[in-house]
Short mmCIF file of C-alpha atoms in Angstrom, two decimals:
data_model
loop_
_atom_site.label_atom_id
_atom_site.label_comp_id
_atom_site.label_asym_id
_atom_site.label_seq_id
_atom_site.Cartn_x
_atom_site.Cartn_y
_atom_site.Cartn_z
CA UNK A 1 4.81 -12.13 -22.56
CA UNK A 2 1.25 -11.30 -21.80
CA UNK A 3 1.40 -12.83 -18.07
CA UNK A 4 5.11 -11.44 -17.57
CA UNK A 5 3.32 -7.59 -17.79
CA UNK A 6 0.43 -8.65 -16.02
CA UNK A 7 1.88 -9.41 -13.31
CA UNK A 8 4.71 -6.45 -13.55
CA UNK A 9 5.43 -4.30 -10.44
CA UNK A 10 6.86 -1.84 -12.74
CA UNK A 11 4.70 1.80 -12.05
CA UNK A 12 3.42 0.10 -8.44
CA UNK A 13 3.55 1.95 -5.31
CA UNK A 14 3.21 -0.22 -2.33
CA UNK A 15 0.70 -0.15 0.44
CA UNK A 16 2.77 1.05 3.57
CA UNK A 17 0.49 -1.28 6.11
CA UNK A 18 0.23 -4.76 3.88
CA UNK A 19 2.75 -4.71 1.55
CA UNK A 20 0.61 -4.98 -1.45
CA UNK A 21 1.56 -3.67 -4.80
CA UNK A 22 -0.76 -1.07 -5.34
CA UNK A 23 -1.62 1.38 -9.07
CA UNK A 24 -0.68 5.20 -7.27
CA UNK A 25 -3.02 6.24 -10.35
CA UNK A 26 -6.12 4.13 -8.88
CA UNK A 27 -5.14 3.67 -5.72
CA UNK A 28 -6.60 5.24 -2.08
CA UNK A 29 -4.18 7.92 -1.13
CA UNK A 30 -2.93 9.54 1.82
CA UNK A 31 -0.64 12.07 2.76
CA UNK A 32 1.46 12.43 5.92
CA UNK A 33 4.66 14.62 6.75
CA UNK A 34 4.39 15.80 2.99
CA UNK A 35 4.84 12.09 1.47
CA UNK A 36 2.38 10.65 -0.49
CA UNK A 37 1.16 7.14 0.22
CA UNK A 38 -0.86 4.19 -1.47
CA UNK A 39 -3.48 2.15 -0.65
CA UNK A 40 -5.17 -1.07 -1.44
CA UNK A 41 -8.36 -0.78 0.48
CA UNK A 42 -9.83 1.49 2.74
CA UNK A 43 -9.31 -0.06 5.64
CA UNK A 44 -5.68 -0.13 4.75
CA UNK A 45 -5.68 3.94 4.45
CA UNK A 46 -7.67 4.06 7.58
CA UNK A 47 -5.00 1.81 9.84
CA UNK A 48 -2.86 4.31 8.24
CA UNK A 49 -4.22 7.58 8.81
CA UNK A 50 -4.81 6.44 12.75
CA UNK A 51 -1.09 5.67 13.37
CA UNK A 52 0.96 6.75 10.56
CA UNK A 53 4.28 6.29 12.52
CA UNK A 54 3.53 2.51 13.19
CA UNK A 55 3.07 1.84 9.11
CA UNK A 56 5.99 3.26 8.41
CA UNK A 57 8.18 1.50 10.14
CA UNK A 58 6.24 -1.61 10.21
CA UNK A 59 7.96 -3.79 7.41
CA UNK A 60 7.43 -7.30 7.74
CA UNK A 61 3.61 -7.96 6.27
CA UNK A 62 3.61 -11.51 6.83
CA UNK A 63 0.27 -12.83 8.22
CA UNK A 64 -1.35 -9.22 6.86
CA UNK A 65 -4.95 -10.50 7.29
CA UNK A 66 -6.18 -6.07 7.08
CA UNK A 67 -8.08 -6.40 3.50
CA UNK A 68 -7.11 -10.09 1.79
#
């Protein structure tokens, strides 16, 4: 089905500070402590790159209101 593969996470990365499914081969990157990470905006990458620690172990996204 067409809307099944649209809508596929299959190949996604997801944004460490939303939660959003991201492409890794479009997608903002980062890189911290030798992993690489994905973004969906740039204010996502920028939350990111200011306190690394606290996207990481952040993992409820609920209420995300950063960049939709």
């Amino acid at each position: 089905m067409k809307l099944k593969k649209l809508f596929s996470s299959e190949g996604k990365e997801k944004d460490p500070v939303c939660g959003m499914s991201v492409d890794p081969k479009t997608a903002l990157q980062a890189t911290h402590e030798g992993k690489q990470y994905y973004f969906c905006s740039e204010n996502c990458r920028t939350k990111f790159t200011t306190k690394p620690e606290e996207s990481i172990t952040h993992k409820n996204h609920d209420g995300c209101k950063c960049c939709h």
